CSV table of C-alpha atoms in Angstrom, one decimal:
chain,number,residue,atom,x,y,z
A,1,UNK,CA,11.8,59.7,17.7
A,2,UNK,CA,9.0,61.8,19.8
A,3,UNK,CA,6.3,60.0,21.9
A,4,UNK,CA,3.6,60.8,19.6
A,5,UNK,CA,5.8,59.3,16.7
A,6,UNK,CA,6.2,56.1,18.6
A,7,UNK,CA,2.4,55.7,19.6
A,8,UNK,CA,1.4,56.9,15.7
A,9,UNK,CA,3.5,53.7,15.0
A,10,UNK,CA,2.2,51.7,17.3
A,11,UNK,CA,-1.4,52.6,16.0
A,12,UNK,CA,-0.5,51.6,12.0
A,13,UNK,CA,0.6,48.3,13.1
A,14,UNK,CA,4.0,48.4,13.6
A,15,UNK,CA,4.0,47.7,17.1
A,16,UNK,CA,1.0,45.2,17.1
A,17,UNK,CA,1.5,42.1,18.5
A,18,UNK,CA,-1.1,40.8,16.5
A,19,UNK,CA,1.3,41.4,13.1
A,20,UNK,CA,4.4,39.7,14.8
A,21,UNK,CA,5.1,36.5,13.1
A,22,UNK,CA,4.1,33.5,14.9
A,23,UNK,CA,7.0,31.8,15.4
A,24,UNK,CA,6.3,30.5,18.6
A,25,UNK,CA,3.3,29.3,17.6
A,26,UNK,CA,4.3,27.4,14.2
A,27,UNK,CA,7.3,26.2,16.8
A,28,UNK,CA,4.9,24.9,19.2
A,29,UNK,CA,2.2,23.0,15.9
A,30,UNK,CA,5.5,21.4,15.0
A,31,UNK,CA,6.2,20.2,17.7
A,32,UNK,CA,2.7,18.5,18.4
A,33,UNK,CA,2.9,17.4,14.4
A,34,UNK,CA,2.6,12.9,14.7
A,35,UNK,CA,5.7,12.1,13.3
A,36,UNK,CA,5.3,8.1,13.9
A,37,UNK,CA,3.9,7.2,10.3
A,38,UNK,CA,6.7,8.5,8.5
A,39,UNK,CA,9.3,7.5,10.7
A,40,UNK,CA,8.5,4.3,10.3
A,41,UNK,CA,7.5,4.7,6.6
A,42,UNK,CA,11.3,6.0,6.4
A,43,UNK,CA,12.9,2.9,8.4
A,44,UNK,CA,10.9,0.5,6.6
A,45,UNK,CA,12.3,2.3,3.4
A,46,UNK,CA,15.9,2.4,4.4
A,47,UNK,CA,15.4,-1.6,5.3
A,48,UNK,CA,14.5,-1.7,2.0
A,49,UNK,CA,16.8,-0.4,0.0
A,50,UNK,CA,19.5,-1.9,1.9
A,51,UNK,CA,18.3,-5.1,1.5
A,52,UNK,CA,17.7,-4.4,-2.1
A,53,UNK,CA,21.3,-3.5,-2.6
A,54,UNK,CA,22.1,-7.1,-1.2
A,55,UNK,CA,19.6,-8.9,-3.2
A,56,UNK,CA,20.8,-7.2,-6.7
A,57,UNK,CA,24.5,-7.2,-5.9
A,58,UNK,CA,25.4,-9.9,-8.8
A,59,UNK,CA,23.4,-9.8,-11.5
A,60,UNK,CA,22.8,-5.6,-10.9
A,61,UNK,CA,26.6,-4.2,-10.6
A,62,UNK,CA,25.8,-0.5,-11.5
A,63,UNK,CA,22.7,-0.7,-8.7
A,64,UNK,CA,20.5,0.7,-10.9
A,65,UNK,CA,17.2,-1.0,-9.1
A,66,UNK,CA,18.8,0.8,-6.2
A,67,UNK,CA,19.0,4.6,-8.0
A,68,UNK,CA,15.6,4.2,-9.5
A,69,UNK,CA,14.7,2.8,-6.1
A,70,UNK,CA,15.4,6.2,-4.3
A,71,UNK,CA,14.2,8.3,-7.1
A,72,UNK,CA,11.0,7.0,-7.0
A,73,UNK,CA,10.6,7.5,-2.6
A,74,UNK,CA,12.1,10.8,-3.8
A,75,UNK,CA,9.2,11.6,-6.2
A,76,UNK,CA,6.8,10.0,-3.3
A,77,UNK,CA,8.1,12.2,-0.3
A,78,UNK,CA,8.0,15.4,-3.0
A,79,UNK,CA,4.0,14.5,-3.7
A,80,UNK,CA,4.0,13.5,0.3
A,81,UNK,CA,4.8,17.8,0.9
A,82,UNK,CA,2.5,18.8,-1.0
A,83,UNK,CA,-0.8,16.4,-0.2
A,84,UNK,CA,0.5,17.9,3.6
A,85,UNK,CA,-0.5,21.2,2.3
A,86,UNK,CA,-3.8,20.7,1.7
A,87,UNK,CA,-7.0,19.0,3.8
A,88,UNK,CA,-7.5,15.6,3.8
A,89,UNK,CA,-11.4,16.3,3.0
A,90,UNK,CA,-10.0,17.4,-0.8
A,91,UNK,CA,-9.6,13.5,-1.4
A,92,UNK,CA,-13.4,13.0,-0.5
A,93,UNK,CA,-14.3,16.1,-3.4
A,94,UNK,CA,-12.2,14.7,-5.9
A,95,UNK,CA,-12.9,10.7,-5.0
A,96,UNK,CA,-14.8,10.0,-8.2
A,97,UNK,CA,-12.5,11.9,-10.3
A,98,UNK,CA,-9.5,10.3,-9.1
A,99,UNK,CA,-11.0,6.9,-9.3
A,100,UNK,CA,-12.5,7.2,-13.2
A,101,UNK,CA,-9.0,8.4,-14.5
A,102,UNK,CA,-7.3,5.7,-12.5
A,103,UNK,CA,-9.8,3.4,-14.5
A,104,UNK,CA,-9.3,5.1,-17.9
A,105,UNK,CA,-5.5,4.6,-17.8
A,106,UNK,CA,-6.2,0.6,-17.3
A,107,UNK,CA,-8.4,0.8,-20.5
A,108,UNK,CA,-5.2,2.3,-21.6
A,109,UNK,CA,-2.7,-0.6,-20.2
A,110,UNK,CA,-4.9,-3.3,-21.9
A,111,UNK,CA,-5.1,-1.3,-25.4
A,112,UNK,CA,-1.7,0.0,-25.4
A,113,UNK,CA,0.2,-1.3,-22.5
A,114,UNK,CA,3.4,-2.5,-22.5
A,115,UNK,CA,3.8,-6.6,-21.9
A,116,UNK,CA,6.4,-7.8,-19.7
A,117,UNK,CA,6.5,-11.7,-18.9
A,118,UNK,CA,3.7,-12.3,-20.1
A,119,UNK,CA,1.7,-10.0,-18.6
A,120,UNK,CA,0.3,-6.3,-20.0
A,121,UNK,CA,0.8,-4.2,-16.8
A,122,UNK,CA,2.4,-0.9,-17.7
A,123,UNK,CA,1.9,2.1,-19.5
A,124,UNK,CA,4.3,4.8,-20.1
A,125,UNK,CA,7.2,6.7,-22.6
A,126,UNK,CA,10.4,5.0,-22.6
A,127,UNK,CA,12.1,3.7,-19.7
A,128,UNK,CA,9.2,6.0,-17.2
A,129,UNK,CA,6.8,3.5,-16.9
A,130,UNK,CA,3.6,3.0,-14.3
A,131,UNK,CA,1.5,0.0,-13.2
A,132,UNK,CA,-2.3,1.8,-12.9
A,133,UNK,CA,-3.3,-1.2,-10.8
A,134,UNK,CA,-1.2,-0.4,-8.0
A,135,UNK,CA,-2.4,3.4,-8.0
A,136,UNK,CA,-6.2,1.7,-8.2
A,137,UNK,CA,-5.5,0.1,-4.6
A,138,UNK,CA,-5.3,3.5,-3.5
A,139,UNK,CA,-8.2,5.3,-5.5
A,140,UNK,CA,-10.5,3.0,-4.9
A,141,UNK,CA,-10.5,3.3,-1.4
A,142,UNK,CA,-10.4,6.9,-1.4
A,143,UNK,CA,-13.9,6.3,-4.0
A,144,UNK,CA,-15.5,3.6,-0.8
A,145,UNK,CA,-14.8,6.3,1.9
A,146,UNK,CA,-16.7,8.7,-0.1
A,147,UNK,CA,-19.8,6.7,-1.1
A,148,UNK,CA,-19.9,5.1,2.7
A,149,UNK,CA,-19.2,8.7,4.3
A,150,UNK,CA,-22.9,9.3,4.4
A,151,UNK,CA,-25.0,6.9,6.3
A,152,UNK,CA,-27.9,6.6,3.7
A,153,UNK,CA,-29.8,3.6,5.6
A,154,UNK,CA,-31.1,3.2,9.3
A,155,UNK,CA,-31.6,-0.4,9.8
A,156,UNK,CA,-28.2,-1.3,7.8
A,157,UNK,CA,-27.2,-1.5,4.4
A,158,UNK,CA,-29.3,-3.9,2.2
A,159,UNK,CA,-27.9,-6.1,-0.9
A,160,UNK,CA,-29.6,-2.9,-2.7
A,161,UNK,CA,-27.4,-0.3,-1.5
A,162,UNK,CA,-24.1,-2.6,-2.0
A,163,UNK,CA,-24.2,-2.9,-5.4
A,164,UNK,CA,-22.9,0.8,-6.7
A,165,UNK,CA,-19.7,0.0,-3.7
A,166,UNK,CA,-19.5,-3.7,-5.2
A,167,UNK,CA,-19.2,-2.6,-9.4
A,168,UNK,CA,-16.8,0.3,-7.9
A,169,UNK,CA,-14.6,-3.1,-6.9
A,170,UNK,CA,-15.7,-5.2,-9.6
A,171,UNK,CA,-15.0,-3.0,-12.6
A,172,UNK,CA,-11.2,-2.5,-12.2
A,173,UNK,CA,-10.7,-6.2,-10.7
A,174,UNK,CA,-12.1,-7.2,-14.1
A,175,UNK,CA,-9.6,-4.9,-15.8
A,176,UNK,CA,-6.4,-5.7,-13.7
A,177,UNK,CA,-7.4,-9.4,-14.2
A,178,UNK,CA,-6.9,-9.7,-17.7
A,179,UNK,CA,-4.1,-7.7,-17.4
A,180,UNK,CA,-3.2,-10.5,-15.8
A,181,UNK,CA,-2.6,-9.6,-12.0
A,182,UNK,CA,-4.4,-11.8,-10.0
A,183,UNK,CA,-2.8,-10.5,-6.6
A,184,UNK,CA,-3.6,-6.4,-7.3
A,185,UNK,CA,-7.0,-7.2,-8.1
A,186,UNK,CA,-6.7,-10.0,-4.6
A,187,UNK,CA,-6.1,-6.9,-2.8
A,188,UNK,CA,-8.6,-4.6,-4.5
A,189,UNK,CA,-11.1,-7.6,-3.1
A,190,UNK,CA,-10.1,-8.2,0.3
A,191,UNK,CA,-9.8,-5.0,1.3
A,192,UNK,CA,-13.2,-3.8,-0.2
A,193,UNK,CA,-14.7,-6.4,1.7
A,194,UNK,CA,-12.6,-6.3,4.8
A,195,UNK,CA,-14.1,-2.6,4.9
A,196,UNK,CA,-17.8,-4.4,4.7
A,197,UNK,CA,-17.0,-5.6,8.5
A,198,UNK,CA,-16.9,-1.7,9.9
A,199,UNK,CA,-19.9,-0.7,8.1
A,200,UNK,CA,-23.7,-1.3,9.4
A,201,UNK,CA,-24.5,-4.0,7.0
A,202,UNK,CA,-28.5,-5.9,7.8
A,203,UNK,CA,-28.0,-9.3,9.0
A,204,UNK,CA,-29.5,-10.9,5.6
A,205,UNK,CA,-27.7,-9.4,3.3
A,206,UNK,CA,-24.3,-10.0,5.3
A,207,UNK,CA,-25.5,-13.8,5.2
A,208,UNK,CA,-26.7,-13.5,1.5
A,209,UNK,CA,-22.9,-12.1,0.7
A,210,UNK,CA,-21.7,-15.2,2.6
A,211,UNK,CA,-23.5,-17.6,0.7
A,212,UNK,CA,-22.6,-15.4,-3.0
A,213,UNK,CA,-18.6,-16.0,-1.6
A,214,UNK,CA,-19.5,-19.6,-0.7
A,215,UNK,CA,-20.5,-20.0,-4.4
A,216,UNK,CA,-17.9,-17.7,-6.1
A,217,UNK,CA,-15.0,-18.9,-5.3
A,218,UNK,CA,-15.2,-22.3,-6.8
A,219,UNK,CA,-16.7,-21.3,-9.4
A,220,UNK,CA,-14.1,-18.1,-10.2
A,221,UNK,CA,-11.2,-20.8,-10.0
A,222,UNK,CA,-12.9,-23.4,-12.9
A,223,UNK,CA,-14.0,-20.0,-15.0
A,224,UNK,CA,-11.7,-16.9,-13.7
A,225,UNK,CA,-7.8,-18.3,-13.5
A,226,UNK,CA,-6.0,-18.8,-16.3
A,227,UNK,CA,-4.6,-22.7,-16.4
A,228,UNK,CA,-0.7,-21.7,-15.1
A,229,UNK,CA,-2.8,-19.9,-11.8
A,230,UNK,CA,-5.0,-23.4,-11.1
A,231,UNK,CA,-1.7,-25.2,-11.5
A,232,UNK,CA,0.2,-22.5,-8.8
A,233,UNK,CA,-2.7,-23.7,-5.9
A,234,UNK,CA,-2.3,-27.2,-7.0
A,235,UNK,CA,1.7,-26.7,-5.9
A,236,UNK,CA,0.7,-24.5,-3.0
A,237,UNK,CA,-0.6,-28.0,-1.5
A,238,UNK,CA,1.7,-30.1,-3.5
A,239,UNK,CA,5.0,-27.8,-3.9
A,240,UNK,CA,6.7,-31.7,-5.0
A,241,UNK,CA,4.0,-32.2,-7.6
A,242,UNK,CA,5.9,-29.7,-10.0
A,243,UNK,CA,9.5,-28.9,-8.5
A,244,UNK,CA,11.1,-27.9,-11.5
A,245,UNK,CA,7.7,-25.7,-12.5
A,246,UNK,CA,5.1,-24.0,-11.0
A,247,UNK,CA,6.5,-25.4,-7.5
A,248,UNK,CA,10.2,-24.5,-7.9
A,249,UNK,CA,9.5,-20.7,-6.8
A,250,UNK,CA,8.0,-21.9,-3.7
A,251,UNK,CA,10.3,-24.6,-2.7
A,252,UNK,CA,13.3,-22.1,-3.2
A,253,UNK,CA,11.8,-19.2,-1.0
A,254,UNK,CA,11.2,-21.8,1.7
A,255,UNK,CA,14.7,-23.0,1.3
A,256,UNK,CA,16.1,-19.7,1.9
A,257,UNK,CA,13.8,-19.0,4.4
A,258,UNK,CA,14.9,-22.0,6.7
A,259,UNK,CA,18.5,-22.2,5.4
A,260,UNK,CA,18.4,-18.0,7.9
A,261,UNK,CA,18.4,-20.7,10.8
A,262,UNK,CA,18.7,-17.8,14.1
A,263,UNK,CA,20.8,-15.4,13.4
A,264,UNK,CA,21.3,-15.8,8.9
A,265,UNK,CA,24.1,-16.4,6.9
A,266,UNK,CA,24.9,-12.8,6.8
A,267,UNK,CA,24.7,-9.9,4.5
A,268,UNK,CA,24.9,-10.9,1.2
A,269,UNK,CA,25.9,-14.2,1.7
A,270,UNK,CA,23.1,-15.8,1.2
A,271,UNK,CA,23.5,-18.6,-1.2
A,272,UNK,CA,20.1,-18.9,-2.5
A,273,UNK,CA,19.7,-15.1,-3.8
A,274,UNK,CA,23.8,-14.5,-4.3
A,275,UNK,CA,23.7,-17.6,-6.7
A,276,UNK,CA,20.2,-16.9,-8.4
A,277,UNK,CA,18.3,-19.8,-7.1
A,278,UNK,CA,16.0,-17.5,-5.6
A,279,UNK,CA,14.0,-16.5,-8.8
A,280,UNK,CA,12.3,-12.8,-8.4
A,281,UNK,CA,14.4,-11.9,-4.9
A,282,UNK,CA,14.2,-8.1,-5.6
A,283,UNK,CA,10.4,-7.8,-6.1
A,284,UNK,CA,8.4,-10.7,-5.1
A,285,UNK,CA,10.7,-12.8,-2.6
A,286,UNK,CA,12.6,-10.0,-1.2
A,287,UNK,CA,11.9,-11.0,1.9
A,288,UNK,CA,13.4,-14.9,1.5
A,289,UNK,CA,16.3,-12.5,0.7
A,290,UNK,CA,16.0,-10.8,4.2
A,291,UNK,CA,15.3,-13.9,5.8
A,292,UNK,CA,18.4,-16.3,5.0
A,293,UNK,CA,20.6,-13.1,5.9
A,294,UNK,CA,19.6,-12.3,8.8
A,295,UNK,CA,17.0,-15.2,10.4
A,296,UNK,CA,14.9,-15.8,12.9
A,297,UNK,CA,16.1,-13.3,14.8
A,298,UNK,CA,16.3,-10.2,11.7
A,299,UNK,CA,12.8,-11.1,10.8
A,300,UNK,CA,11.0,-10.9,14.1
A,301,UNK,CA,12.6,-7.3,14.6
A,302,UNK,CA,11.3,-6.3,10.8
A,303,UNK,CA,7.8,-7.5,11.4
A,304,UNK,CA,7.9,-5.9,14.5
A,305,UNK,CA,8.3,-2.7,12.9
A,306,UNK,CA,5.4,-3.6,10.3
A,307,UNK,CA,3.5,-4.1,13.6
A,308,UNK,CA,3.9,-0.9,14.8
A,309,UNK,CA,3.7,0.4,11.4
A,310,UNK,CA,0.1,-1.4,11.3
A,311,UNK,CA,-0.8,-0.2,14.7
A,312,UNK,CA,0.0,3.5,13.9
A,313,UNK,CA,-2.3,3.6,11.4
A,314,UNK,CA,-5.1,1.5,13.3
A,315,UNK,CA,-4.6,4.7,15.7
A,316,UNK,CA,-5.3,7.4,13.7
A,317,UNK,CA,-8.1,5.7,12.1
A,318,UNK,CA,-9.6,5.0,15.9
A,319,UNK,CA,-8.6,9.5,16.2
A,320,UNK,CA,-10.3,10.7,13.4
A,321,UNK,CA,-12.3,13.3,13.9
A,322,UNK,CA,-15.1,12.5,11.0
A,323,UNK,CA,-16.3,9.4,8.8
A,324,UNK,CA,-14.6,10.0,5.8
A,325,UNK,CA,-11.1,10.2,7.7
A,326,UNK,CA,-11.9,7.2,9.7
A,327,UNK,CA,-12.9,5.4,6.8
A,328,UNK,CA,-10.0,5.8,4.5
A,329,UNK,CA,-7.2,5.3,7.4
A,330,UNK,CA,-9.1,2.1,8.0
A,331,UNK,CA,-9.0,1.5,4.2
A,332,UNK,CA,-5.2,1.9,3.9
A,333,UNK,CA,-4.0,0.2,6.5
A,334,UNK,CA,-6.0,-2.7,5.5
A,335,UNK,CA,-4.8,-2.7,2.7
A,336,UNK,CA,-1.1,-2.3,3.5
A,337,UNK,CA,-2.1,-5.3,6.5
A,338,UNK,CA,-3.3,-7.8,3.8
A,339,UNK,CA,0.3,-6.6,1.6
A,340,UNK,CA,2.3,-8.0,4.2
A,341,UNK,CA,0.0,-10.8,5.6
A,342,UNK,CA,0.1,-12.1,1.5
A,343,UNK,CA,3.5,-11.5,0.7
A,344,UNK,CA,5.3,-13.5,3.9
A,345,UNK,CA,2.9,-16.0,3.7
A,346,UNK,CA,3.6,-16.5,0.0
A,347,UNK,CA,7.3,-16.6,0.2
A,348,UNK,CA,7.1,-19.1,3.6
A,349,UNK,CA,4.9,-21.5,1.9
A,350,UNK,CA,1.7,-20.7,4.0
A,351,UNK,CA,-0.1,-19.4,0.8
A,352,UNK,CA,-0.7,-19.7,-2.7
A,353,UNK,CA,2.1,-17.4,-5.2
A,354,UNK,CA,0.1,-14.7,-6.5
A,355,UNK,CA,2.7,-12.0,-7.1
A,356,UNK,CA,2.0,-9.4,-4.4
A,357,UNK,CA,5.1,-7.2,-3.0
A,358,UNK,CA,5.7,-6.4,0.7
A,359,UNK,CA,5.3,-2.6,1.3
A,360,UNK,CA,8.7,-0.3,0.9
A,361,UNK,CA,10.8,-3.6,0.4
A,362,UNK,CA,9.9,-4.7,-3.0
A,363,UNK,CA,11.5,-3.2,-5.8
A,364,UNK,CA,8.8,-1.2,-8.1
A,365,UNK,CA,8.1,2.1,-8.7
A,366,UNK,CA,4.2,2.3,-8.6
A,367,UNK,CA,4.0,0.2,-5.8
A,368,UNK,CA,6.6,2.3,-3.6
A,369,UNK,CA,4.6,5.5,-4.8
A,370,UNK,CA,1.7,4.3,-3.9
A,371,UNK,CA,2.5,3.3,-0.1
A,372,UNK,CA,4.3,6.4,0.1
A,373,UNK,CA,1.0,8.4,-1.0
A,374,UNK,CA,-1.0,6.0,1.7
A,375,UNK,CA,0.9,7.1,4.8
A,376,UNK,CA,1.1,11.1,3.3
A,377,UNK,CA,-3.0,11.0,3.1
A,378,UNK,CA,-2.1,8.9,7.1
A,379,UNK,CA,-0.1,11.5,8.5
A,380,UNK,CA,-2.4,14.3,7.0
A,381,UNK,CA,-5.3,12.6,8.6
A,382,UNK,CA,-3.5,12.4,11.5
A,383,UNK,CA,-2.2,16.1,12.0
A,384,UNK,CA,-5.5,17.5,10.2
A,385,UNK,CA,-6.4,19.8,14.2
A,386,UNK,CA,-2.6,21.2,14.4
A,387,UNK,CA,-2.6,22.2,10.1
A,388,UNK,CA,-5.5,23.8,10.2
């Protein structure tokens, strides 16, 4: 090849650095990509389905809960790819959207649902089947990001200005409630107003809201709970005053809880879940399970990996480079904080049963899907200056 052919080349591109592949530079983005969320996403997940293999060893010999288990973090980490692919700030475009279909398919559970102990939850075709109210934790605080994104007061948000934020709350903890699922729509309500503290609210109406709480809550447990949910605080103080009812679920989880000692009885050999006196150990209680096996000791090391989990996502909220982003990390890690504070205060006696499962432990499809969606729409706030 001649000199001139060479330099012709060199001119149409073929020898322009700028048209060389970026390897180096893709390498390099990778390598500053934050990785922590799902790591620890992952761990938690693997905790999980190991100690979901233990709790359903009798009664579940084929492990199905543990195959659908893994499909469903399969389908999660799939959906995780591709919300990677794309700006966080598409969640703020398509907030309403996503939360008005989220609320049209829990029209749907309560016309067509399908009823499962006693409750209408899920909606679906055969054995596929979704609970709407656990996908609703997540849309609605995608929905409060967007309407608090823009600062529309100067003095602090009035009584006036909280009421479109409070019916986008109200509306779907009506709906979930007569589903009923008192501890989704619990959720729903403390994170909504947990995500009141980190907005600019006027001093009066922040009282006003105290004193509306003050009188709601005695008045939503005469009017609001069914009998069956009055009767599970009244064994929250007095778990003796029904032991073979409404108390018996709490004085089991506390048994196996205790029985763990320092170190547990081992995996799967704990008496309490291996003979079925634990009722609900795969969903609910799964962490009595965890407990009795491996004690004291197993369950400081797991909650310290929530904690870091927790403070992970309190990190990229504190990075985010805009209010939206800030807002929704806040959002979902208060949520996923009031999860775990609920659940292992439930199963240790500390609170009231309200049905709420601990994050990527539990056995449930929705509810995996959705924490799996929270930390993608984490990480992709998160890595949003090296993506794009």
């Amino acid at each position: 090849m001649t000199h001139s052919s060479m330099e012709s080349q060199t001119q149409s591109g073929f020898g322009d650095e700028s048209n060389i592949p970026r390897f180096g530079l893709y390498e390099e983005e990778l390598k500053k990509f934050d990785w922590n969320l799902l790591i620890l996403e992952i761990v938690l997940f693997g905790v999980g389905i190991w100690n979901l293999i233990s709790a359903t060893g009798v009664q579940d010999k084929s492990l199905g809960l543990y195959k659908s288990q893994l499909l469903w973090f399969g389908i999660g980490m799939a959906c995780t790819a591709l919300i990677l692919l794309v700006h966080y700030s598409t969640f703020s475009r398509l907030a309403y959207g996503i939360y008005f279909a989220n609320l049209v398919l829990l029209v749907i559970v309560l016309l067509i649902g399908k009823a499962s102990l006693g409750a209408k939850r899920w909606v679906g075709v055969g054995a596929f089947k979704i609970q709407p109210s656990e996908f609703m934790k997540l849309s609605m605080l995608i929905c409060l990001a967007k309407y608090f994104e823009s600062d529309r007061t100067v003095g602090g948000y009035t009584l006036k200005d909280l009421i479109l934020p409070f019916l986008l709350a109200a509306i779907p903890c009506t709906l979930i409630i007569l589903q009923p699922d008192l501890g989704t729509a619990m959720i729903i309500i403390l994170t909504a107003t947990s995500m009141l503290l980190f907005i600019k609210i006027h001093p009066q109406t922040l009282l006003l809201l105290g004193v509306c709480a003050a009188v709601a809550i005695p008045t939503a447990y005469k009017f609001a709970l069914k009998p069956y949910q009055r009767q599970r605080l009244i064994s929250f103080i007095d778990p003796m005053s029904d032991p073979k009812g409404s108390g018996y679920n709490s004085i089991q989880s506390k048994i196996a809880v205790g029985s763990g000692k320092l170190l547990g009885k081992g995996y799967r050999k704990g008496t309490q879940s291996q003979l079925n006196f634990l009722p609900e150990h795969h969903t609910d209680f799964i962490f009595s399970v965890f407990s009795e096996e491996h004690g004291f000791v197993g369950s400081v090391i797991l909650l310290a990996i929530y904690l870091a989990f927790i403070l992970s996502g309190l990190s990229v909220a504190h990075q985010s480079h805009d209010k939206f982003g800030l807002l929704l990390a806040l959002g979902i890690m208060l949520s996923f904080f009031w999860q775990i504070f609920i659940n292992l205060g439930m199963v240790m006696g500390m609170l009231p049963i309200v049905g709420v499962p601990l994050p990527f432990l539990s056995y449930g499809g929705s509810s995996l899907i959705t924490s799996v969606l929270s930390v993608a729409i984490l990480t992709n706030i998160a890595n949003k200056k090296f993506m794009f």
